[in-house]
PDB file of C-alpha atoms in Angstrom:
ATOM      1  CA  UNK Q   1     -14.092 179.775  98.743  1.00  0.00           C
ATOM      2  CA  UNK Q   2     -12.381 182.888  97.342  1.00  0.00           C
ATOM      3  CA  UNK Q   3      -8.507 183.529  97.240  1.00  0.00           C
ATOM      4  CA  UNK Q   4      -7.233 186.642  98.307  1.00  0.00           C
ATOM      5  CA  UNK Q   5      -3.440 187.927  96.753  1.00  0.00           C
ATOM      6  CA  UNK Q   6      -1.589 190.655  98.596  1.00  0.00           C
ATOM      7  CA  UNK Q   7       1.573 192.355  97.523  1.00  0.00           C
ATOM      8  CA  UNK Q   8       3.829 193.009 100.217  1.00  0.00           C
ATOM      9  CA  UNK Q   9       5.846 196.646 100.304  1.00  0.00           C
ATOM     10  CA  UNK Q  10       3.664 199.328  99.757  1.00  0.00           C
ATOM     11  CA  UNK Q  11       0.921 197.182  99.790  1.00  0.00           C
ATOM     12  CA  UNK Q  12       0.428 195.158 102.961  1.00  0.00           C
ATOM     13  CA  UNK Q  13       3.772 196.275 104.689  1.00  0.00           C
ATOM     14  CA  UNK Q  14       3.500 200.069 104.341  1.00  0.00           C
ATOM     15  CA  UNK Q  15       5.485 202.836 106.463  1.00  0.00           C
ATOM     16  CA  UNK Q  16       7.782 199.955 108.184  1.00  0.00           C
ATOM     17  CA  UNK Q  17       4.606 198.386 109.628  1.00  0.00           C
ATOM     18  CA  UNK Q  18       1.788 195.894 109.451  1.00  0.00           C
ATOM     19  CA  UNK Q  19      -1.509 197.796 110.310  1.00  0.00           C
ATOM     20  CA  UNK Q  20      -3.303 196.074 112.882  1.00  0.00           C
ATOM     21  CA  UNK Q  21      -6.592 196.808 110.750  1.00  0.00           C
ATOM     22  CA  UNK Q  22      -4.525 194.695 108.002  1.00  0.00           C
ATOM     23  CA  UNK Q  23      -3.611 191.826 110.371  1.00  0.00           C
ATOM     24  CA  UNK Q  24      -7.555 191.860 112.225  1.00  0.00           C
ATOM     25  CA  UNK Q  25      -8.810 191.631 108.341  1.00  0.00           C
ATOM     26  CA  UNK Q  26      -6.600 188.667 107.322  1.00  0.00           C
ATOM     27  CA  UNK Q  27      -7.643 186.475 110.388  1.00  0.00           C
ATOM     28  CA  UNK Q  28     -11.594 187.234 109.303  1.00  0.00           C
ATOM     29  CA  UNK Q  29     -10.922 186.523 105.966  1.00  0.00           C
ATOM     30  CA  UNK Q  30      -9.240 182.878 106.602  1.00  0.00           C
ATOM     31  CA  UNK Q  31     -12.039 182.354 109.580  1.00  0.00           C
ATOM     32  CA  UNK Q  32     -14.982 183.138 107.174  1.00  0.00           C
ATOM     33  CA  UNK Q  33     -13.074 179.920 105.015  1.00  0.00           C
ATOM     34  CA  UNK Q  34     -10.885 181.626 102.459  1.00  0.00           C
ATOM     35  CA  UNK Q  35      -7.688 181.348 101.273  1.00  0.00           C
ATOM     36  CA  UNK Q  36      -4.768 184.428 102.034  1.00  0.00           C
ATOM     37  CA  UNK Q  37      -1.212 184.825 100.682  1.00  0.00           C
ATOM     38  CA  UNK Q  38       1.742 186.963  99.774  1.00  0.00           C
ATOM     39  CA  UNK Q  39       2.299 187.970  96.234  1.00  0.00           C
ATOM     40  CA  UNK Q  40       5.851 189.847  96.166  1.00  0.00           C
ATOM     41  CA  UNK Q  41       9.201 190.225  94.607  1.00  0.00           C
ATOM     42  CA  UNK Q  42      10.870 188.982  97.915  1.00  0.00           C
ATOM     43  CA  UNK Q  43      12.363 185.907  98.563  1.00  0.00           C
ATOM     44  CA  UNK Q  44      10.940 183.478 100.633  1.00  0.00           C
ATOM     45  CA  UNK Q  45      13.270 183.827 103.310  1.00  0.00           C
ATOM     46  CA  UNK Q  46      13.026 187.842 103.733  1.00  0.00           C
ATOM     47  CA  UNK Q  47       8.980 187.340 104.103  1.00  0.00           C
ATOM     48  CA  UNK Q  48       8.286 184.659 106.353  1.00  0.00           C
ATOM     49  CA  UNK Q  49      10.383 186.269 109.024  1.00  0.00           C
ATOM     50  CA  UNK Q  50       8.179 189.299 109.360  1.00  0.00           C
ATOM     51  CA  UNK Q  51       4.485 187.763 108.533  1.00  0.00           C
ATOM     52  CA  UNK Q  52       5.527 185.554 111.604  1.00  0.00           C
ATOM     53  CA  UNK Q  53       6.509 188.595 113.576  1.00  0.00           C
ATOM     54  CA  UNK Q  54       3.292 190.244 112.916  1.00  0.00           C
ATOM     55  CA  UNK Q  55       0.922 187.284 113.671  1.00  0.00           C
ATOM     56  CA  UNK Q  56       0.124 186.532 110.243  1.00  0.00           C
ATOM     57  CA  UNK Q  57      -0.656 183.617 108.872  1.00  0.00           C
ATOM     58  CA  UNK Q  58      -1.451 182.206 105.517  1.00  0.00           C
ATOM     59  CA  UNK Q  59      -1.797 179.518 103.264  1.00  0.00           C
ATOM     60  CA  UNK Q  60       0.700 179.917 100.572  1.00  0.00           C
ATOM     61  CA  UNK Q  61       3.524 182.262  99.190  1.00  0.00           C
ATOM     62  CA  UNK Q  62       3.697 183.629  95.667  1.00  0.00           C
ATOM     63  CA  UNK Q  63       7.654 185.018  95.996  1.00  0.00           C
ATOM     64  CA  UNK Q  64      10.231 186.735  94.031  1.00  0.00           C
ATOM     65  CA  UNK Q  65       7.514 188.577  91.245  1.00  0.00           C
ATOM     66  CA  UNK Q  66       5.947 184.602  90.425  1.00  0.00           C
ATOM     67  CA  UNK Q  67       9.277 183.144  90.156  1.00  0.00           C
ATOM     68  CA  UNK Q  68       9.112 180.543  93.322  1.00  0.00           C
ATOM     69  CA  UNK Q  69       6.027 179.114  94.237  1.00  0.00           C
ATOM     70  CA  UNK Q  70       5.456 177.972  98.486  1.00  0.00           C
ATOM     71  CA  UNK Q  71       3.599 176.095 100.621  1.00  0.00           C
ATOM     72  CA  UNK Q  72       2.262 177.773 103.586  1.00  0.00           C
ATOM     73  CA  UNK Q  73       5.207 176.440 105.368  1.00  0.00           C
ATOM     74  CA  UNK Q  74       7.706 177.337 102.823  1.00  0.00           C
ATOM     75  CA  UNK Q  75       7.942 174.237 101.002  1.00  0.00           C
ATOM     76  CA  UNK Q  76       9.175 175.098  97.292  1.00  0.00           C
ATOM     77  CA  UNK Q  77       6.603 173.829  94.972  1.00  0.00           C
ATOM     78  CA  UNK Q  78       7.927 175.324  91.858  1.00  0.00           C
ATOM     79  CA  UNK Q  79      10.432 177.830  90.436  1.00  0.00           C
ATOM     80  CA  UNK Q  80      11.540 179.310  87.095  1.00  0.00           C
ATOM     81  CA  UNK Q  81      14.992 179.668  85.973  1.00  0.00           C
ATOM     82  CA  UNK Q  82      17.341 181.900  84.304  1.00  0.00           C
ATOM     83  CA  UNK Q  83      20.477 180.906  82.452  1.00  0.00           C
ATOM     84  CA  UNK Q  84      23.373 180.904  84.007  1.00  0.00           C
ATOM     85  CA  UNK Q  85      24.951 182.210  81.782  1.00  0.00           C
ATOM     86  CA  UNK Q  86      22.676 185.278  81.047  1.00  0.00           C
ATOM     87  CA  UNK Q  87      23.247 186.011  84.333  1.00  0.00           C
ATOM     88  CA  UNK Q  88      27.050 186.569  83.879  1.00  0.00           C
ATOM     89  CA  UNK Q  89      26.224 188.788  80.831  1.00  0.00           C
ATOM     90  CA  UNK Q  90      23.786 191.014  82.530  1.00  0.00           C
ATOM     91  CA  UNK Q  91      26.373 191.842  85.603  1.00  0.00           C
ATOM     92  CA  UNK Q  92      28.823 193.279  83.219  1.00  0.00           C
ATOM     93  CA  UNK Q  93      25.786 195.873  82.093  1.00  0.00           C
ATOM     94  CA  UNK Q  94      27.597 199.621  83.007  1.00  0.00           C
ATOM     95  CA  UNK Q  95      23.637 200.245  84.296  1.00  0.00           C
ATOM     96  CA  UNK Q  96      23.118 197.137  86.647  1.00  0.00           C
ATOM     97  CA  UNK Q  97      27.089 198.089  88.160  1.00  0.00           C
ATOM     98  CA  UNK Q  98      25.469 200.640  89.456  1.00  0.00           C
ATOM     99  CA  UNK Q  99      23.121 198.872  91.761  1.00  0.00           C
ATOM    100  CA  UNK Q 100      23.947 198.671  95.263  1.00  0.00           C
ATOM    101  CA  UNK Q 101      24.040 195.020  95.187  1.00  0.00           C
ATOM    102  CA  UNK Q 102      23.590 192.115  93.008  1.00  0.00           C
ATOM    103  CA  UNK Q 103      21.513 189.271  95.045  1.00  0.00           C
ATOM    104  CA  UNK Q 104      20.444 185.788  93.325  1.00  0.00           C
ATOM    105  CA  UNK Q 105      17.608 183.757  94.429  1.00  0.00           C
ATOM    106  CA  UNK Q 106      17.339 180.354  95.176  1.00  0.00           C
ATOM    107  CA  UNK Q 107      14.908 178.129  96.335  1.00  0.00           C
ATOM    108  CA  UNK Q 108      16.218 178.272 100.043  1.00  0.00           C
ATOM    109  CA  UNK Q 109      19.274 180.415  99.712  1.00  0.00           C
ATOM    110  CA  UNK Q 110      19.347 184.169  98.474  1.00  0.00           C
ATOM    111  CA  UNK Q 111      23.331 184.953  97.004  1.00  0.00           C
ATOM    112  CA  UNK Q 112      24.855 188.362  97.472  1.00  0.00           C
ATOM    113  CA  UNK Q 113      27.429 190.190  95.901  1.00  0.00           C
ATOM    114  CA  UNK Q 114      28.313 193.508  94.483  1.00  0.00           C
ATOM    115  CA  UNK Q 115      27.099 195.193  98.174  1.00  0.00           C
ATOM    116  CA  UNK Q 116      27.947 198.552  98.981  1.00  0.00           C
ATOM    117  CA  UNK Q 117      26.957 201.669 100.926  1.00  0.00           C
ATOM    118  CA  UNK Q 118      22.812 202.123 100.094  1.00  0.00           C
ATOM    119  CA  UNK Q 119      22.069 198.525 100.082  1.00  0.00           C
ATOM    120  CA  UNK Q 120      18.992 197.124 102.470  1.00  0.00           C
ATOM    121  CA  UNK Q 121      20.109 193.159 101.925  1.00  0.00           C
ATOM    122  CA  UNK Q 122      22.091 192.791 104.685  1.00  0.00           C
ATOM    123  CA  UNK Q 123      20.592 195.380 107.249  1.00  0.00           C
ATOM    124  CA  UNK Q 124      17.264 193.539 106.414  1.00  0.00           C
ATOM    125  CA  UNK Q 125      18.962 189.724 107.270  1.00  0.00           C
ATOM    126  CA  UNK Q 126      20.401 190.861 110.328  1.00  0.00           C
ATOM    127  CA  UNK Q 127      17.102 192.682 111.398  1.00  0.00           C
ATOM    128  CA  UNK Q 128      14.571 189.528 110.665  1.00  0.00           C
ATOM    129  CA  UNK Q 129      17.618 187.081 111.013  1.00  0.00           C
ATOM    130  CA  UNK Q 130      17.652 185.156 107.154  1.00  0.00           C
ATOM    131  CA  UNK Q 131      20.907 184.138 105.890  1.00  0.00           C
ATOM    132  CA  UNK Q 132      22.492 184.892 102.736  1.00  0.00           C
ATOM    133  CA  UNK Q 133      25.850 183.455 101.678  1.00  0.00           C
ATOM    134  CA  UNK Q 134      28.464 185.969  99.755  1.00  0.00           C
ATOM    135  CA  UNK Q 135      29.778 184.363  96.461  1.00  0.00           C
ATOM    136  CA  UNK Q 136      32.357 186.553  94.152  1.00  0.00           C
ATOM    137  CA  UNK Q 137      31.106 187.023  90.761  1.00  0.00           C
ATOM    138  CA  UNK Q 138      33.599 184.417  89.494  1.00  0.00           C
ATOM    139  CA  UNK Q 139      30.457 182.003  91.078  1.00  0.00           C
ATOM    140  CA  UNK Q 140      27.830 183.197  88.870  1.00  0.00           C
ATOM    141  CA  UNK Q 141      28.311 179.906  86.866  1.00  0.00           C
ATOM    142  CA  UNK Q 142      28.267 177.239  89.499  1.00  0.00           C
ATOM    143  CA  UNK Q 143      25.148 178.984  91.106  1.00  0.00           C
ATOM    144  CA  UNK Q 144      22.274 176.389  91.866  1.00  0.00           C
ATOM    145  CA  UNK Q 145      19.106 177.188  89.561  1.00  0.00           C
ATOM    146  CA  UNK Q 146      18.321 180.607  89.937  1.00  0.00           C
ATOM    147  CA  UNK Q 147      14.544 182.265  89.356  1.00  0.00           C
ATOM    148  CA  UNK Q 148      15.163 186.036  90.655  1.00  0.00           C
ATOM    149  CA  UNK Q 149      18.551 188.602  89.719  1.00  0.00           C
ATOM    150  CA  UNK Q 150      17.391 191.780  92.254  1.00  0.00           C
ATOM    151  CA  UNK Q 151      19.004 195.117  91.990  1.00  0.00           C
ATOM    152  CA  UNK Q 152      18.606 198.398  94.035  1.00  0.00           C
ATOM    153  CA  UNK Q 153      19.081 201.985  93.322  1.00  0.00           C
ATOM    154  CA  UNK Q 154      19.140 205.486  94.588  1.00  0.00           C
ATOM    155  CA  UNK Q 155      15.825 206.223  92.860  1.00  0.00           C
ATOM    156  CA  UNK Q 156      13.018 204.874  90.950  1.00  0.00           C
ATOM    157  CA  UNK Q 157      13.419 206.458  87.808  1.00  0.00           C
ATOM    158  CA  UNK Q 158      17.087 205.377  87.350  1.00  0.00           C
ATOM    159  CA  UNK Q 159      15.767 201.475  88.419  1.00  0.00           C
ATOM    160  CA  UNK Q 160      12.989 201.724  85.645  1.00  0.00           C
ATOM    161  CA  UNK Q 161      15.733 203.180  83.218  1.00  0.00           C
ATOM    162  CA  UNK Q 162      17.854 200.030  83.766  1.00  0.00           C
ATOM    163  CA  UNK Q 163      14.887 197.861  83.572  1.00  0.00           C
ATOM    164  CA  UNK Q 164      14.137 199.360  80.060  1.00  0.00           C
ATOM    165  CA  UNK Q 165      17.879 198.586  78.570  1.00  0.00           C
ATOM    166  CA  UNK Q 166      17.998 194.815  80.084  1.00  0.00           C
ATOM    167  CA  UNK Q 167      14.466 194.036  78.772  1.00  0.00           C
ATOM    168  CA  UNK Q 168      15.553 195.480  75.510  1.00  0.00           C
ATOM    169  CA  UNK Q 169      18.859 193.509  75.409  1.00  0.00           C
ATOM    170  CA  UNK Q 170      17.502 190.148  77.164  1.00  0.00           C
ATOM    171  CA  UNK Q 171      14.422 190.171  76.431  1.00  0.00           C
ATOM    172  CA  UNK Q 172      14.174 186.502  75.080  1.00  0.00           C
ATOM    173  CA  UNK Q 173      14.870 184.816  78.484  1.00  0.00           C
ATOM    174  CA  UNK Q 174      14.226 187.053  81.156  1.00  0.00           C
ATOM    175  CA  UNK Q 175      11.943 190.303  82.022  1.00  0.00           C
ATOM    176  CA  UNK Q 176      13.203 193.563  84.365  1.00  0.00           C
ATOM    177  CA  UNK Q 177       9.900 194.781  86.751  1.00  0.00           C
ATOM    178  CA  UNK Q 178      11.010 197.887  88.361  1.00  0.00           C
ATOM    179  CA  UNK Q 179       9.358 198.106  91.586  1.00  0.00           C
ATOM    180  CA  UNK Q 180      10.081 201.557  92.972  1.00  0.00           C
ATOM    181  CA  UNK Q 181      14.125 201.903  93.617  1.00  0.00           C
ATOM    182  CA  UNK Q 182      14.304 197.763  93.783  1.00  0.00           C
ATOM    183  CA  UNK Q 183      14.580 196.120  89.781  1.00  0.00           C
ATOM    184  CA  UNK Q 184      13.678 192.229  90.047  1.00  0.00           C
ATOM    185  CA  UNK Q 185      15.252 190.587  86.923  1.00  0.00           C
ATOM    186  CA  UNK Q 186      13.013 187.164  86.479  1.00  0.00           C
ATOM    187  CA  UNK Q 187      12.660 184.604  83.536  1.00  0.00           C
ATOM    188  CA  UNK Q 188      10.917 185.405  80.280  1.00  0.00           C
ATOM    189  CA  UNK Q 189       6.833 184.778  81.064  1.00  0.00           C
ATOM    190  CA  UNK Q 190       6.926 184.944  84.630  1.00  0.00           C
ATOM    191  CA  UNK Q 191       4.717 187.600  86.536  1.00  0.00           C
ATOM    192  CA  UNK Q 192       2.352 187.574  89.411  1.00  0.00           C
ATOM    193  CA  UNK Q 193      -0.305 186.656  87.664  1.00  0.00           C
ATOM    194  CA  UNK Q 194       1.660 183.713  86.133  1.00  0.00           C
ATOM    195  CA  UNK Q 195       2.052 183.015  89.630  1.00  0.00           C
ATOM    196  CA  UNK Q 196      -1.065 183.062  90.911  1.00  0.00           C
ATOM    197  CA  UNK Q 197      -2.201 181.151  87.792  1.00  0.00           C
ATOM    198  CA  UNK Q 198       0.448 178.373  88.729  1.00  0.00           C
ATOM    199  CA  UNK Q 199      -0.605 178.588  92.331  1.00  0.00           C
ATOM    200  CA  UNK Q 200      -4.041 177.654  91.734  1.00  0.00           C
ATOM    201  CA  UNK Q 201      -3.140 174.658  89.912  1.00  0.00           C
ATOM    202  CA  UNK Q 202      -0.580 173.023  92.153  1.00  0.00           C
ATOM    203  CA  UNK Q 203      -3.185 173.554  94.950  1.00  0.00           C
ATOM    204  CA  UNK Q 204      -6.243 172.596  93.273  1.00  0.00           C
ATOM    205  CA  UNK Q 205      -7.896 175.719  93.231  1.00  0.00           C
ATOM    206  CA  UNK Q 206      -8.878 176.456  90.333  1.00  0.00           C
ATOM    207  CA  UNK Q 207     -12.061 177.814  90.281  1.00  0.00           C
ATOM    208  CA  UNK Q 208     -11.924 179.828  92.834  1.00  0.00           C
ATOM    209  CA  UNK Q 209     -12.506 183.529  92.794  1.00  0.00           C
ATOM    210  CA  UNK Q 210      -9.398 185.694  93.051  1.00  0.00           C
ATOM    211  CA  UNK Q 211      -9.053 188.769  95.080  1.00  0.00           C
ATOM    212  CA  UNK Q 212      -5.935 190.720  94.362  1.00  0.00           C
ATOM    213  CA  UNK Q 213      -4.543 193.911  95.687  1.00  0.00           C
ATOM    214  CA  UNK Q 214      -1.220 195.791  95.145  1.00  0.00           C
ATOM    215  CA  UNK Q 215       0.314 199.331  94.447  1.00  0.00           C
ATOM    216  CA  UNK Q 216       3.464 198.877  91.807  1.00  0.00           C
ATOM    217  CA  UNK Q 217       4.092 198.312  88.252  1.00  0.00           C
ATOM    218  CA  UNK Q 218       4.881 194.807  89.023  1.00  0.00           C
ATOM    219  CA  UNK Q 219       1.288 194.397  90.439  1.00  0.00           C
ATOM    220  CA  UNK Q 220       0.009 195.492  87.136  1.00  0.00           C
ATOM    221  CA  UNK Q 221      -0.345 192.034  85.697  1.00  0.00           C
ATOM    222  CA  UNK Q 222      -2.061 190.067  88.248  1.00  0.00           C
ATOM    223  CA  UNK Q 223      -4.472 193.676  89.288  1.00  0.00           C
ATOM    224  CA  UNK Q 224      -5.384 193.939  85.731  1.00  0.00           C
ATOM    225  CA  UNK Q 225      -5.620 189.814  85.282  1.00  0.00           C
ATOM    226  CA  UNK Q 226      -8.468 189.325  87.966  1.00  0.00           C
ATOM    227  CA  UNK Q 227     -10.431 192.655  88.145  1.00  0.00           C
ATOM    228  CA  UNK Q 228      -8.139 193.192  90.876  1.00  0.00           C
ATOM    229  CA  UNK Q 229      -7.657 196.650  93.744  1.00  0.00           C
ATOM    230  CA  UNK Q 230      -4.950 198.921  94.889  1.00  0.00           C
ATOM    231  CA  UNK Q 231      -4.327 200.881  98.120  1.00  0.00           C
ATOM    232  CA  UNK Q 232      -4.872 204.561  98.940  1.00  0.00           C
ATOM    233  CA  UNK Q 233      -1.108 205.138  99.077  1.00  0.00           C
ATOM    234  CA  UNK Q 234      -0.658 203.894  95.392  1.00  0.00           C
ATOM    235  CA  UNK Q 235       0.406 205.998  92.486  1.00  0.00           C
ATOM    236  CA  UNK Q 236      -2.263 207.888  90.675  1.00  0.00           C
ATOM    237  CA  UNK Q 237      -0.751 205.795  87.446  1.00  0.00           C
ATOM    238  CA  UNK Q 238      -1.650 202.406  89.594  1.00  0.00           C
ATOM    239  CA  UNK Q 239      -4.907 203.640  90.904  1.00  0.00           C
ATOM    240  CA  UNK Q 240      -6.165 204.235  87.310  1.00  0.00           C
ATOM    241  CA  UNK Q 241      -6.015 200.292  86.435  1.00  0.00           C
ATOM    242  CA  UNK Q 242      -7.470 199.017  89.463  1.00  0.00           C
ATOM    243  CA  UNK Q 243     -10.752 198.653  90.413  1.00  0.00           C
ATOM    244  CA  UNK Q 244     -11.134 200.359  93.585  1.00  0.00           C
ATOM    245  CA  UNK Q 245      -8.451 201.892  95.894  1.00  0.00           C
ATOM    246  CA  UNK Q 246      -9.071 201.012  99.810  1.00  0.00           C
ATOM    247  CA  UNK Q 247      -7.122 202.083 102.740  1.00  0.00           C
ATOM    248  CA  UNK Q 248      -5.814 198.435 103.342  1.00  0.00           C
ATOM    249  CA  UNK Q 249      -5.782 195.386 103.038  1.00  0.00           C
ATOM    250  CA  UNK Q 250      -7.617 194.795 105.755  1.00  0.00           C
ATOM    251  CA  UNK Q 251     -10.074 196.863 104.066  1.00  0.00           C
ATOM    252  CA  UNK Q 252     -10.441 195.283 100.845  1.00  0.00           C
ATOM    253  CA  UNK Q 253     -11.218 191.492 102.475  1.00  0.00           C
ATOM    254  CA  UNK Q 254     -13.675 192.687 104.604  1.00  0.00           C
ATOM    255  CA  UNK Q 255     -15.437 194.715 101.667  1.00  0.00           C
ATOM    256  CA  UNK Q 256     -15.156 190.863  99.735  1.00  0.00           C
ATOM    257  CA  UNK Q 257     -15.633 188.549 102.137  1.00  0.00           C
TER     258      UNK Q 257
END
């Protein structure tokens, strides 16, 4: 049995769309008796929605950069956690005001604040219908535990820039991956390959071989951690750690299987 790990934008979910070659290659893969899931900075909630949508299915969810761990079916199996009250510190940053929103994951709920004009949070929860509740930022405290602080800019290079300042000031709890405009804030150690890591031992999986494929810095760890691919789409900076770049997903499993 082999286990196959897919980023999600820019990876999987590229141009607004699910490739039918993607979706064809998935459905082999699992037939053939392997194992498929998501590894991406999203929540839960703003995933599930759309693999459903396409005709997707899977059998587990790596979310928010490694922070929150799934079931197939959504079940939370494990989460990190950042401090509450790092949380209230790193709002008051002049560089994360900037973001277009501040949103805090949960194991079930994502919390949203801080929105204004240039923010995809709430265009994206009315379009695949996932809730979000709207706190104030005098909340922050009485948040439940909390394993993902996202931001979202203009452009990449002013996300990575703000990544840069909170790993240098926080650096001892929690870590910034830019991932291109979006910056996911989680705690100190976590990563997609933690995640996958973590995965494999709640399932009992542990000796399988790992597949993984993705096209961002934030792929970085678990690409370079199993030997692992990137897309045709990805940066030349990506494409340089991977082993191979394919045209899909899709691609990649069949070329593995």
């Amino acid at each position: 049995m082999k286990i196959a790990a897919s980023d999600y934008d820019g990876t999987l979910f590229r141009n607004e769309v699910i490739a039918k070659a993607d979706v064809e290659g998935i459905r082999r893969w699992r037939a053939a008796g392997n194992k498929f899931g998501v590894v991406t900075g999203r929540d839960y909630g703003m995933l599930a929605p759309q693999l459903k949508f396409y005709g997707i299915e899977s059998d587990y969810a790596v979310c928010n950069n490694g922070g929150l761990i799934c079931r197939a079916d959504g079940t939370p199996l494990w989460q990190g956690e950042i401090p509450h009250r790092t949380l209230a510190e790193m709002v008051k940053e002049p560089g994360v005001r900037r973001s277009f929103h501040f949103a805090f994951s949960a194991a079930d709920t994502t919390y949203l604040y801080h929105e204004r004009e240039g923010s995809w949070i709430s265009r994206e929860a009315k379009q695949w219908d996932f809730t979000i509740k709207t706190i104030t930022e005098q909340d922050i405290m009485s948040l439940p535990q909390i394993h993902q602080f996202s931001l979202g800019y203009p452009e990449a290079s002013e996300a990575a820039e703000v990544g840069e300042i909170l790993n240098a000031r926080y650096g001892d709890v929690i870590h910034a991956y830019p991932n291109r405009c979006s910056l996911d804030v989680t705690p100190k150690g976590i990563s997609k390959e933690q995640g996958i890591r973590k995965m494999l031992e709640l399932m009992g999986w542990d000796c399988a071989e790992i597949c993984t494929i993705g096209d961002e810095i934030n792929d970085l760890p678990m690409i370079e951690a199993f030997h692992g691919f990137t897309v045709d789409t990805a940066r030349d900076a990506i494409k340089a750690r991977a082993q191979k770049a394919y045209a899909g997903v899709g691609a990649m499993l069949e070329a593995n299987i």
